mmCIF file of C-alpha atoms in Angstrom:
data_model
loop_
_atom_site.group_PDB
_atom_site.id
_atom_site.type_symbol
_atom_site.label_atom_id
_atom_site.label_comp_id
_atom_site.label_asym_id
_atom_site.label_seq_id
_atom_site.Cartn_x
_atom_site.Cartn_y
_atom_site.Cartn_z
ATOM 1 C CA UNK A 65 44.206 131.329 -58.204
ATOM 2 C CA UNK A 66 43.706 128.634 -60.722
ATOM 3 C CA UNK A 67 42.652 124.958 -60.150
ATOM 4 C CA UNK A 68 43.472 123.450 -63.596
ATOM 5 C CA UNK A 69 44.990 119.679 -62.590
ATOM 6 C CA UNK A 70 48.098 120.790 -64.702
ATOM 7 C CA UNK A 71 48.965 123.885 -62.308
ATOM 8 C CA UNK A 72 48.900 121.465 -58.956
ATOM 9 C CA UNK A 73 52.090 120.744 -57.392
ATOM 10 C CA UNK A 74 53.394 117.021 -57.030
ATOM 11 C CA UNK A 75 53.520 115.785 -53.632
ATOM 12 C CA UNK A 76 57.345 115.623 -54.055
ATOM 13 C CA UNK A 77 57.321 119.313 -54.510
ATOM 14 C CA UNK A 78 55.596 120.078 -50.995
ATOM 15 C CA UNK A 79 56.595 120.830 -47.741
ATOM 16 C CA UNK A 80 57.160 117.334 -45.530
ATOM 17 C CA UNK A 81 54.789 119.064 -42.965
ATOM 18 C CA UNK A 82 52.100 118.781 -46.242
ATOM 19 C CA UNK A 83 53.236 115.416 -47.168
ATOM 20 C CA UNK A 84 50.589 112.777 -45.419
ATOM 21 C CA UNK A 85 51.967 109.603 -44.197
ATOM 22 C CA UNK A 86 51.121 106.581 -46.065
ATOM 23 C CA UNK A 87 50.541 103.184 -44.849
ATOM 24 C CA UNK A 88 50.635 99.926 -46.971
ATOM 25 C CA UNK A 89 47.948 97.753 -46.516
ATOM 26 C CA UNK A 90 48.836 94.303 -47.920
ATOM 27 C CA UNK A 91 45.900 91.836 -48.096
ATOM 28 C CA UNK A 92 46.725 88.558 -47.929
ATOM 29 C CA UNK A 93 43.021 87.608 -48.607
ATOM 30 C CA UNK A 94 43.389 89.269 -52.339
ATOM 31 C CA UNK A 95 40.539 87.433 -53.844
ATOM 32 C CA UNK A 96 37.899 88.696 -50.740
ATOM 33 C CA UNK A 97 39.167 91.807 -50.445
ATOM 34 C CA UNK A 98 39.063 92.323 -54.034
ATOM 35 C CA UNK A 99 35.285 91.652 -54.284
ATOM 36 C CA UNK A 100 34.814 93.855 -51.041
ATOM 37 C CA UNK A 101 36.596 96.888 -52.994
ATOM 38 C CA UNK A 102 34.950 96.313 -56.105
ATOM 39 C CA UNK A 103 31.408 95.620 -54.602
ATOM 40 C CA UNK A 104 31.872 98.776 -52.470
ATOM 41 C CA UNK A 105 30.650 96.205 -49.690
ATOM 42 C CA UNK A 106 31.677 97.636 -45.699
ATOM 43 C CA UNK A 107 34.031 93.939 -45.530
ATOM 44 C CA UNK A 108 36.558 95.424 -46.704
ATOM 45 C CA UNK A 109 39.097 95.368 -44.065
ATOM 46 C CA UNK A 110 41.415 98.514 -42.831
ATOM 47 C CA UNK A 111 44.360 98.209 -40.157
ATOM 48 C CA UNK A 112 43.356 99.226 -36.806
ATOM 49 C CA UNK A 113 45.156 99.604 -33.468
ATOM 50 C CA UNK A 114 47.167 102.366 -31.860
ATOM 51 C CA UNK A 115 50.140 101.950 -34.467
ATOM 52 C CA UNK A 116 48.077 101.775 -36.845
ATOM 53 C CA UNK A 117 46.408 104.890 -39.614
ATOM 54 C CA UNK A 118 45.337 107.635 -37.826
ATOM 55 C CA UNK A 119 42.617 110.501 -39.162
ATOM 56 C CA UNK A 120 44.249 112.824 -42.042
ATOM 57 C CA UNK A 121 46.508 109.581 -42.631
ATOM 58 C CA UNK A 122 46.258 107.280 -46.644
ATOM 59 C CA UNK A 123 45.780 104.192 -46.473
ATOM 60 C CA UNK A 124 47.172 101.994 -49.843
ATOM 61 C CA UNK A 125 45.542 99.123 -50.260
ATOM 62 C CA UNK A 126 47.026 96.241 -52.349
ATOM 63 C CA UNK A 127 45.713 93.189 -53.327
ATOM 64 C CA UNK A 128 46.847 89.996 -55.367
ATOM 65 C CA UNK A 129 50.742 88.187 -56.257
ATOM 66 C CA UNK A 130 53.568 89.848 -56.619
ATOM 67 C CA UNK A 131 53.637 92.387 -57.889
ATOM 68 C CA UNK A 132 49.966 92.818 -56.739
ATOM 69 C CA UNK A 133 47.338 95.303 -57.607
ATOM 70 C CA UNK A 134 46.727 98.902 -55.943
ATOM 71 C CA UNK A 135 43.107 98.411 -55.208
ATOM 72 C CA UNK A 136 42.484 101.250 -53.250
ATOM 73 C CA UNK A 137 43.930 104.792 -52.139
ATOM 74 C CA UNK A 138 41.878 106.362 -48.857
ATOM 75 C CA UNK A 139 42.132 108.823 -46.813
ATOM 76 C CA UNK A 140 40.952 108.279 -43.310
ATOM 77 C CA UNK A 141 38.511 110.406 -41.813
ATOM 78 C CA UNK A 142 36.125 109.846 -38.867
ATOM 79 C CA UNK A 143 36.563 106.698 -36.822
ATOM 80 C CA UNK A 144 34.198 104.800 -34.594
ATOM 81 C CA UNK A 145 36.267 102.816 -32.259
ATOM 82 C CA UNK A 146 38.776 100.832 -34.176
ATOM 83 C CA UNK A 147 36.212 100.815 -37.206
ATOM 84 C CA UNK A 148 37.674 103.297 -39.192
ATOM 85 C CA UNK A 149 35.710 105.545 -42.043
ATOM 86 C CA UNK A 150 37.515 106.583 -45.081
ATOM 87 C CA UNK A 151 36.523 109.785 -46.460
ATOM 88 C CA UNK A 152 37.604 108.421 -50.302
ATOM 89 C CA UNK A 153 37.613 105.582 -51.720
ATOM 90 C CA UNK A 154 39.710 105.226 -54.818
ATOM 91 C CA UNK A 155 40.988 102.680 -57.401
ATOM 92 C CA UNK A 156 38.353 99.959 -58.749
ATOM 93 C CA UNK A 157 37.921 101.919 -61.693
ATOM 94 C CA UNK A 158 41.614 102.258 -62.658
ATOM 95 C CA UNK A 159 43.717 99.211 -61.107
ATOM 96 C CA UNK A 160 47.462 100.049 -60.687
ATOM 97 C CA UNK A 161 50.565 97.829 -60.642
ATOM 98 C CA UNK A 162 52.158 98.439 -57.478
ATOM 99 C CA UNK A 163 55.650 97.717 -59.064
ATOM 100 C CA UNK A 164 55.339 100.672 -61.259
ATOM 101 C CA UNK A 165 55.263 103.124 -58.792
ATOM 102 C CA UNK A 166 58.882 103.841 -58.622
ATOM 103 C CA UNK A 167 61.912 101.892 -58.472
ATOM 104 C CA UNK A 168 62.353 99.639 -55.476
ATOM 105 C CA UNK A 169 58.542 99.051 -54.836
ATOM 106 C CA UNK A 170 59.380 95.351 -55.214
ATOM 107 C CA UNK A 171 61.213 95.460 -51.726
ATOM 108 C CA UNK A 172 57.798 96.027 -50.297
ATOM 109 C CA UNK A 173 55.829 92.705 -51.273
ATOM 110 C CA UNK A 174 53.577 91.335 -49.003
ATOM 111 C CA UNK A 175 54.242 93.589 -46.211
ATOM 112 C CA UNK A 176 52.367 96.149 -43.798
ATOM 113 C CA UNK A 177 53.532 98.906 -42.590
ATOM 114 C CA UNK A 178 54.386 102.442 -42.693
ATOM 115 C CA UNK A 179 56.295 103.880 -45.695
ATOM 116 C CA UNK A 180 59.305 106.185 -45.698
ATOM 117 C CA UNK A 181 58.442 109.769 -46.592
ATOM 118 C CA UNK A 182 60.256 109.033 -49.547
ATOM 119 C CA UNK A 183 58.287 106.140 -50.936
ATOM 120 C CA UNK A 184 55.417 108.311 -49.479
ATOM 121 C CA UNK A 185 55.825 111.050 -51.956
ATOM 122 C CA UNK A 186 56.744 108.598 -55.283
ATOM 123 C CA UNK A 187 53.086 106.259 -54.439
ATOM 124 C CA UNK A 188 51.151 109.244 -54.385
ATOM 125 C CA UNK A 189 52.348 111.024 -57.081
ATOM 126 C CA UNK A 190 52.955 107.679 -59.206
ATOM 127 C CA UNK A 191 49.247 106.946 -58.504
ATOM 128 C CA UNK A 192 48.080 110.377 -58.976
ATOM 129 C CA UNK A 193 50.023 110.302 -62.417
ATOM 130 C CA UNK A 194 48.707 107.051 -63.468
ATOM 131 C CA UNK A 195 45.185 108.373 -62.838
ATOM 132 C CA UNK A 196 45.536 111.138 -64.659
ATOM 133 C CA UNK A 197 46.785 109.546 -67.696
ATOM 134 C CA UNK A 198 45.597 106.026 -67.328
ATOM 135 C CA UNK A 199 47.479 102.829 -65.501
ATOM 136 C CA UNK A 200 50.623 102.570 -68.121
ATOM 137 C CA UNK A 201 51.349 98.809 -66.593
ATOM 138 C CA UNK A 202 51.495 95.523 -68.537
ATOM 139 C CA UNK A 203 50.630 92.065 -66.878
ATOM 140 C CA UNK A 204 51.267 88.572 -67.972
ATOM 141 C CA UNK A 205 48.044 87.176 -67.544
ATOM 142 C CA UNK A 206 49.892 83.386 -67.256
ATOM 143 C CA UNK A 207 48.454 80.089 -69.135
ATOM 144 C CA UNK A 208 44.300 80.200 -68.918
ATOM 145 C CA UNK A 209 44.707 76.592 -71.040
ATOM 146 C CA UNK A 210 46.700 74.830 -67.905
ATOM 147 C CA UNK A 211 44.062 77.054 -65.373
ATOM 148 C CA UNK A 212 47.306 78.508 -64.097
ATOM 149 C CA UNK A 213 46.540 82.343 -64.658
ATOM 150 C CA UNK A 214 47.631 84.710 -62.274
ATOM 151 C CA UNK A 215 45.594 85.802 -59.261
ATOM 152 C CA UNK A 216 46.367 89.636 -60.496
ATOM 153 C CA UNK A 217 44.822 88.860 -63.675
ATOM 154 C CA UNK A 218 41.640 87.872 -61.424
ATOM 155 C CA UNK A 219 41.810 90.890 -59.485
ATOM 156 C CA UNK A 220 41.835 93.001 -62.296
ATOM 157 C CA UNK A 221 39.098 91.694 -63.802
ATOM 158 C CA UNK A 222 36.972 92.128 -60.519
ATOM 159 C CA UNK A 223 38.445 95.688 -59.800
ATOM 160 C CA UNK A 224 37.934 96.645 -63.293
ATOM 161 C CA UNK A 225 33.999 95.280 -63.133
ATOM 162 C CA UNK A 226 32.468 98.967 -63.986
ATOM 163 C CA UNK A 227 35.154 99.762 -66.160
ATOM 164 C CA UNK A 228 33.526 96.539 -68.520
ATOM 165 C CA UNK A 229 29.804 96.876 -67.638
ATOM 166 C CA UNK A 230 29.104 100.269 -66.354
ATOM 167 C CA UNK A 231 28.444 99.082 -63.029
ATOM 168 C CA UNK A 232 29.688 98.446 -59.419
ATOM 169 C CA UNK A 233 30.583 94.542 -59.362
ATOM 170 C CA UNK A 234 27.679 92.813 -57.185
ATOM 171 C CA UNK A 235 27.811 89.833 -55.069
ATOM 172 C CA UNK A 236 25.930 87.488 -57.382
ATOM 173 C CA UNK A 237 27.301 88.065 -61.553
ATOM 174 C CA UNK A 238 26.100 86.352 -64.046
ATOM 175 C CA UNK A 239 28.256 83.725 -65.936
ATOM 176 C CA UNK A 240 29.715 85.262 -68.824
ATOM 177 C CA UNK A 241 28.259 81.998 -70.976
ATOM 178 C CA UNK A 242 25.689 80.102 -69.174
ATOM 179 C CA UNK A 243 24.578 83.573 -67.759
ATOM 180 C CA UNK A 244 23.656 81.977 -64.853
ATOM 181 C CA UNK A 245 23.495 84.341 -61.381
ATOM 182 C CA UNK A 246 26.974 82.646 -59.725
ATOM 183 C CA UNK A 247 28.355 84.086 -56.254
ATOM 184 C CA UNK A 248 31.334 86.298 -57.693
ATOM 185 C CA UNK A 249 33.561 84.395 -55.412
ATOM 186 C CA UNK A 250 33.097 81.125 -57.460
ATOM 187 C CA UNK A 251 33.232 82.901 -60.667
ATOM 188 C CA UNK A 252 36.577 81.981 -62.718
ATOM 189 C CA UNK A 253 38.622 84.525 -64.688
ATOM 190 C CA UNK A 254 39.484 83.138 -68.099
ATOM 191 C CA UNK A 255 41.545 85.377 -70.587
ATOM 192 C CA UNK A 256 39.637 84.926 -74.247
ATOM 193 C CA UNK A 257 42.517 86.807 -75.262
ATOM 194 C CA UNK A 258 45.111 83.887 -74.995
ATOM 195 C CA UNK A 259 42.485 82.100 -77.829
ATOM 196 C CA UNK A 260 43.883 84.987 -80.216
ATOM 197 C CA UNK A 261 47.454 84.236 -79.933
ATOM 198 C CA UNK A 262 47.985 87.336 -77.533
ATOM 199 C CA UNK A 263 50.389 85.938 -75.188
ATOM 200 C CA UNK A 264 53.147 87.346 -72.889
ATOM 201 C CA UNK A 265 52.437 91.193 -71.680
ATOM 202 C CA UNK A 266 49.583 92.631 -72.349
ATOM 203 C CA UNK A 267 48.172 96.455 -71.044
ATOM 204 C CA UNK A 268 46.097 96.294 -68.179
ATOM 205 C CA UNK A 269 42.725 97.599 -69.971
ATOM 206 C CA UNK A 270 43.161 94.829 -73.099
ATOM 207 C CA UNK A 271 43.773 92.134 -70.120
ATOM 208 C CA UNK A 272 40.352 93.737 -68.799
ATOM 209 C CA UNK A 273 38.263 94.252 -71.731
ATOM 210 C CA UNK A 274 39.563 90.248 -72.779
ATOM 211 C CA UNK A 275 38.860 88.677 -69.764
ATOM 212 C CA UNK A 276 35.757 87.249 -68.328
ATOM 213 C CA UNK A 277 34.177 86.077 -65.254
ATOM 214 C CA UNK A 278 32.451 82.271 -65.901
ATOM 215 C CA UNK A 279 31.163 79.817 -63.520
ATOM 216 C CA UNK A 280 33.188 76.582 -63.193
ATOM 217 C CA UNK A 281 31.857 74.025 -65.703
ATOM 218 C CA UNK A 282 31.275 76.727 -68.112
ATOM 219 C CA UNK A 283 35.077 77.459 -67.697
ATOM 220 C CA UNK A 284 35.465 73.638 -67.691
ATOM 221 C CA UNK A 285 33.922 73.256 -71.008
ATOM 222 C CA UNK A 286 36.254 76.332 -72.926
ATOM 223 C CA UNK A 287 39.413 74.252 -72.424
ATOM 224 C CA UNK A 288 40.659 70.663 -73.974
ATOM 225 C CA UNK A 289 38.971 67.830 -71.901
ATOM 226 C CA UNK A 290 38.076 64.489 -72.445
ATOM 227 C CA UNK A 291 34.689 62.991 -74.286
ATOM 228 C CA UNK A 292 33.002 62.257 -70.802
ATOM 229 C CA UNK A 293 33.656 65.326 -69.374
ATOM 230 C CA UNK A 294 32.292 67.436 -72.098
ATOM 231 C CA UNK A 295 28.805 65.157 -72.323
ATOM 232 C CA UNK A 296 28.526 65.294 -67.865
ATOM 233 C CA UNK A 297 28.719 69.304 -68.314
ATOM 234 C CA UNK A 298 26.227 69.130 -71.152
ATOM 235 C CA UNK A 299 24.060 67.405 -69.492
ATOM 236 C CA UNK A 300 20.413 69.051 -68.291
ATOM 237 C CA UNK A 301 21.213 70.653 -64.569
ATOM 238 C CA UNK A 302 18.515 69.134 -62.106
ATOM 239 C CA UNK A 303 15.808 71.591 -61.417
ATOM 240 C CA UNK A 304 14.732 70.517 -58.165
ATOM 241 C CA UNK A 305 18.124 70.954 -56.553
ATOM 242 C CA UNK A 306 20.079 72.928 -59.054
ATOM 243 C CA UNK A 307 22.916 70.151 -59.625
ATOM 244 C CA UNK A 308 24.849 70.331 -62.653
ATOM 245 C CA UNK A 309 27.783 67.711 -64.234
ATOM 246 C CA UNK A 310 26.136 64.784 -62.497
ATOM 247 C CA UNK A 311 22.959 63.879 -63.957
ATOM 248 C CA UNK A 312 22.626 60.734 -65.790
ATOM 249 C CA UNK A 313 19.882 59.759 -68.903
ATOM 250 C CA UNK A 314 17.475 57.379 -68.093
ATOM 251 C CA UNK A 315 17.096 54.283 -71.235
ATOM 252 C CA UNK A 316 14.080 52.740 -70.659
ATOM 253 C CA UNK A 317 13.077 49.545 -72.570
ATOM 254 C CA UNK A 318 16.140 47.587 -72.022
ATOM 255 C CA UNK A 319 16.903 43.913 -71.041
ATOM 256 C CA UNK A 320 19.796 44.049 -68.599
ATOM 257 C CA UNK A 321 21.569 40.556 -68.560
ATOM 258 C CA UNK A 322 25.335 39.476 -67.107
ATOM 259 C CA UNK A 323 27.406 39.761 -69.682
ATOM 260 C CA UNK A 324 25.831 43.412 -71.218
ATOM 261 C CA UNK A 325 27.787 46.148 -71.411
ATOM 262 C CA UNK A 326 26.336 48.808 -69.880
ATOM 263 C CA UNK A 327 26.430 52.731 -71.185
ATOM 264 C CA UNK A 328 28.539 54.810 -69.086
ATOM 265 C CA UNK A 329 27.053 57.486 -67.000
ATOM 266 C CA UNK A 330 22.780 56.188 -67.739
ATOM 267 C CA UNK A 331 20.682 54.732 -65.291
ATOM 268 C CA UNK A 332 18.265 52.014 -66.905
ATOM 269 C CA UNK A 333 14.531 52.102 -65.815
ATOM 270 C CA UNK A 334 13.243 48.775 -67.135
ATOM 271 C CA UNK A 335 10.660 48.330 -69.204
ATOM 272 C CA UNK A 336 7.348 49.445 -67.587
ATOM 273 C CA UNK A 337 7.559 53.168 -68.583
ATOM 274 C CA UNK A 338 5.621 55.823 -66.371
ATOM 275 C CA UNK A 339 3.638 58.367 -67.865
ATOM 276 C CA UNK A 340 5.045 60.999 -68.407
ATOM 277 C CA UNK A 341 8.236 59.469 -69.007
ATOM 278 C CA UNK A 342 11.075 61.568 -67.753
ATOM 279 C CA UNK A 343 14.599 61.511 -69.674
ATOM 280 C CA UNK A 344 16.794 62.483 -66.613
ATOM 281 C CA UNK A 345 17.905 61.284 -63.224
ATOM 282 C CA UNK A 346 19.425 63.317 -60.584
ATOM 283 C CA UNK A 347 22.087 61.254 -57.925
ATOM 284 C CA UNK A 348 22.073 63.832 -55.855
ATOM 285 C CA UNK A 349 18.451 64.239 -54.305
ATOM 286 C CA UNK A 350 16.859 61.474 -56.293
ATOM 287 C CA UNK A 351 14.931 63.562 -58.675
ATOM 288 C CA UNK A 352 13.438 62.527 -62.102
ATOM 289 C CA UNK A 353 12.867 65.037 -64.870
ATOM 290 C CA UNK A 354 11.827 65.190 -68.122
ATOM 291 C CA UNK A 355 13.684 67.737 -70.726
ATOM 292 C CA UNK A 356 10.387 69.856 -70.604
ATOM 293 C CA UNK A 357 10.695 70.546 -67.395
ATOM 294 C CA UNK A 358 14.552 72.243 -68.319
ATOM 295 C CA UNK A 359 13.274 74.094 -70.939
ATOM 296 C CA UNK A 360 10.122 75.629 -69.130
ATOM 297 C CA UNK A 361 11.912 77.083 -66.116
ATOM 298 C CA UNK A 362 12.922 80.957 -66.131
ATOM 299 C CA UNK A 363 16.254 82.004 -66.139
ATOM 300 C CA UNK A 364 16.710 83.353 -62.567
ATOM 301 C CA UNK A 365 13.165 81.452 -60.757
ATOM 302 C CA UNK A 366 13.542 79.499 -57.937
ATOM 303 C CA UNK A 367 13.666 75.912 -58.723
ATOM 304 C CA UNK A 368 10.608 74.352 -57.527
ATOM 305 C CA UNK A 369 10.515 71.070 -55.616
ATOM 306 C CA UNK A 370 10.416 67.815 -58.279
ATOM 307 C CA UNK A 371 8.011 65.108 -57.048
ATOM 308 C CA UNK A 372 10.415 61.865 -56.542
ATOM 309 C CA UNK A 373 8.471 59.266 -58.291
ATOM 310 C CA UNK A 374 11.643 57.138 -58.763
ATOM 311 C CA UNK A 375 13.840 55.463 -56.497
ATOM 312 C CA UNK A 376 17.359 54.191 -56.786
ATOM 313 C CA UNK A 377 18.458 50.813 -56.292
ATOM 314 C CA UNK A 378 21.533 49.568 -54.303
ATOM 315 C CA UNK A 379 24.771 50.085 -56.643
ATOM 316 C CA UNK A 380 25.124 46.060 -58.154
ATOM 317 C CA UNK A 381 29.111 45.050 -57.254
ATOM 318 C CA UNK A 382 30.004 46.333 -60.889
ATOM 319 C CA UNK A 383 29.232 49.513 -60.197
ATOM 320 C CA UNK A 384 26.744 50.312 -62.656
ATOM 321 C CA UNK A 385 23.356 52.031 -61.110
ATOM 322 C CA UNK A 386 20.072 50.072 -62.080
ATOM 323 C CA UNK A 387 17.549 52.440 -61.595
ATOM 324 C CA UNK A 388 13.464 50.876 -61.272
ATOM 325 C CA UNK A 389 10.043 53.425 -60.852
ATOM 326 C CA UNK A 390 8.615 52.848 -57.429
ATOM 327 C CA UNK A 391 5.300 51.000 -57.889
#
């Protein structure tokens, strides 16, 4: 008896007493429950209850818009209670649409339930098929200029983590350009593809392989912004409490009178300058810092505490903060 793959039956070719029911398993929560698949972390959520999968049952898991993402296939084995253990767990290496399954998958958006034994058979052989020979989908990844790409573009990069770096996606990535360690749940998707022209419907591994996960001012800073934006998210983050976008230069040696117009976004320390003289000023704890103390700090250490040796003023009624070293 042979077990070449080519030799095996199709599900549609057994016996409905072979055939195992299938339940659908629509997450609402596709952005969690993608990071719980692709993390192989124990949140991810199955249906429980009496009505719900029993042992020997599959379980389809999908995740994202319509037409959303087949993140997982499992079959259930043991169960503890209502928390159920799958025996399997497939699909974070090879994402499926769910629409390509077989004609009239559509109808199924967004629901839970049981499928017919009909729909049974065509998602397990449509997945088994697309396994074999790769996911044959294409995805419009939407506009990444206008920040309006679609969540399934965002699942499939997270689902497809390993497939890009040879490993299981973790809970902390680092940014794709600062390379800072960012929860993956703040981590934006943004398709370096749609820089090339490539727009419309694109395979699901180029969507992959072109998109990439960056933190939020790094994603802030790949798009058209204004002037002021771009200088705020250039600007030193504070190392005492990590703070980045808001901190403000520090001009020392300056007469402020009435009718001076101020710089926007500095705070001005008068003319009695402290040694050593630091550059930057943090709003947010009240920090000062000098550039030095930026560039010395390990990528991944624990920001130590900076001594406050400079207070803040009261805000003056036109808004501008005047910013003095505490004697």
């Amino acid at each position: 008896m042979t077990s070449e793959p080519d030799m095996l039956p199709n599900v549609s070719s057994l016996p409905a007493w072979l055939v195992p029911s299938v339940y659908l398993n629509w997450s609402e929560d596709w952005l969690g429950e993608a990071v719980a698949i692709a993390s192989r972390s124990h949140e991810h959520r199955l249906p429980g209850g009496a009505d719900g999968p029993q042992r020997g049952d599959v379980v389809v898991t999908v995740v994202g818009s319509e037409p959303g993402i087949v993140a997982a296939v499992e079959l259930m084995g043991a169960s503890q209670g209502e928390d159920w253990v799958s025996d399997e767990v497939f699909g974070p290496d090879k994402p499926v649409v769910w629409d390509d399954l077989f004609n009239g998958a559509a109808a199924y958006a967004r629901s839970s339930g049981w499928l017919p034994q009909e729909h049974a058979r065509l998602v397990l052989d449509g997945i088994a098929h697309q396994y074999k020979h790769g996911a044959t989908g294409t995805l419009d990844a939407g506009n990444c200029e206008t920040d309006e790409l679609s969540p399934n573009l965002h699942v499939l990069r997270l689902l497809g983590h390993k497939q890009v770096s040879g490993t299981d996606l973790r809970r902390e990535e680092r940014c794709a350009s600062c390379e800072r360690f960012v929860d993956v749940m703040q981590l934006n998707p943004h398709d370096d593809g749609a820089h090339t022209g490539q727009t419309g419907e694109r395979p699901l591994a180029e969507l992959i392989e072109q998109t990439f996960l960056v933190c939020a001012p790094c994603h802030a800073l790949l798009h058209p912004h204004a002037v002021l934006s771009q200088r705020a998210q250039m600007r030193p983050a504070c190392p005492s409490c990590g703070q980045r976008g808001a901190t403000k230069r520090i001009v020392w040696g300056q007469a402020i009178h009435d009718n001076m117009k101020l710089e926007p976004d500095v705070v001005y320390g008068g003319f009695d300058t402290p040694v050593p003289t630091p550059d930057w000023y943090c709003p947010e704890c009240y920090a000062n810092f000098s550039s030095g103390a930026v560039a010395q700090r390990a990528l991944g250490d624990v920001p130590e505490a900076v001594p406050v040796g400079v207070g803040a003023v009261g805000t003056p009624a036109n808004g501008e903060d005047l910013w003095v070293p505490e004697v």
